Amino acid sequence: MKIGIVGNYGNDNNGDEAILLSIIRQLQKVFQIDTQNITVFSNNPKQTAERYSVQSAPLYYKNGNAVKTFAKTYKENSKVVKNLDFVVIGGGGILMDLYKREAPLYGSYAMMAHNNNVPYVVYGCGAGPLNTGLGKWFIRYMAKHAQNISVRDPQSQTLLKSIGVKRDVPVIGDPAFSLEVERSNYSEKPKSVGVTAVPYYNASYWPTGDEKKYENYIDGMAKNLDRLIEEQQVEVTFFATKYPQDADVTKDIQAKMKHAQNTKIIDENLPPQRILDLTATFDVLIGTRLHSLILATDAKTPIIGVSYHVKVNDFLQMAGLGNYSLPIEELHKSDDKFAMLFNDMALDWNGAQKLATRTNASFKEKSALGERLLKEGAKRS
């Protein structure tokens, strides 16, 4: 059996790489296949092939304008897709049109599979924003012809229904929840804090840069971490899931801190398994990046989220942790936001550990549903 995986892979975004690692492991488990029978369509085929011991092909072929790129990609990769037995489109937040390319790009793979009579699933994705007629059309097409479609959160499910997707859309959580890690015992009281930061409105990264919003953000992170250090005497470790961009932000935050001596930065491009292992060493994770929160949940580490995107808040709400979601645009207005939530955990540290364990178990159940959907999806109609 030969299986293809399509998603935002090969971009040095190790949140997305964690999704890819989890899907590969799920496919091996469900179908008992070797990784050499898996083809990943990637932004960096050489890196992807070497990292996961899979076959890899370019995700797209840039060819002038968007229409020509779409046509060349369809022509070239249809040759690959037609020789596959099954295609997995997902996971990640790819059901959107914010960057204009996503919906047509991933929709083209649905067309390749459908037109070559290759069964495909849309798997564990996030949806939104969807604001263009063309984007909505491609997403409806993907949903209509898929063997099944699943999403990672209830808000994505609601959005797909609102644009006219009429079939059942189960919520299975993010595929990365299927990853496992051994955790050592918790500390007697929380002292070790991991932190991730995203380049929020940084002109070198964000679609539209805004220096004032970026400065407010790093100021807010710096003074809230300082207050946390002063009150709880914690040690802070910054790390990146998107490298080097996230590491650069943490340097900007650290430079503004009064208690920088209580912090360190892991200035490395950490692969998913190392991030997973790292999160298991923290007592608490304060994350802006969604997949730092997800991998911490895999490690049963209590979490506090800084919601820079609706997907972060959606995840925390689904996990029953809405009280631990902090709006990023409010962070600079006071310096006690981290300290207050951390103090709640510290006062009932045993309860915080039990809550993290229950949250982990809940998402593991959803992962099992995802594996069933993969198995059902590979059956030709």
Short mmCIF file of C-alpha atoms in Angstrom, two decimals, residues 303 314-322 355 359 363:
data_model
loop_
_atom_site.label_atom_id
_atom_site.label_comp_id
_atom_site.label_asym_id
_atom_site.label_seq_id
_atom_site.Cartn_x
_atom_site.Cartn_y
_atom_site.Cartn_z
CA ILE A 303 -0.43 25.03 30.53
CA ASP A 314 -10.36 27.45 20.60
CA PHE A 315 -8.00 24.73 21.79
CA LEU A 316 -8.03 25.92 25.39
CA GLN A 317 -11.82 26.19 25.38
CA MET A 318 -12.14 22.66 23.97
CA ALA A 319 -9.74 21.42 26.66
CA GLY A 320 -11.88 23.03 29.37
CA LEU A 321 -9.05 25.45 30.11
CA GLY A 322 -10.66 28.68 28.97
CA LEU A 355 -6.19 18.25 35.55
CA THR A 359 -6.81 16.62 29.70
CA PHE A 363 -7.36 14.00 23.77
#
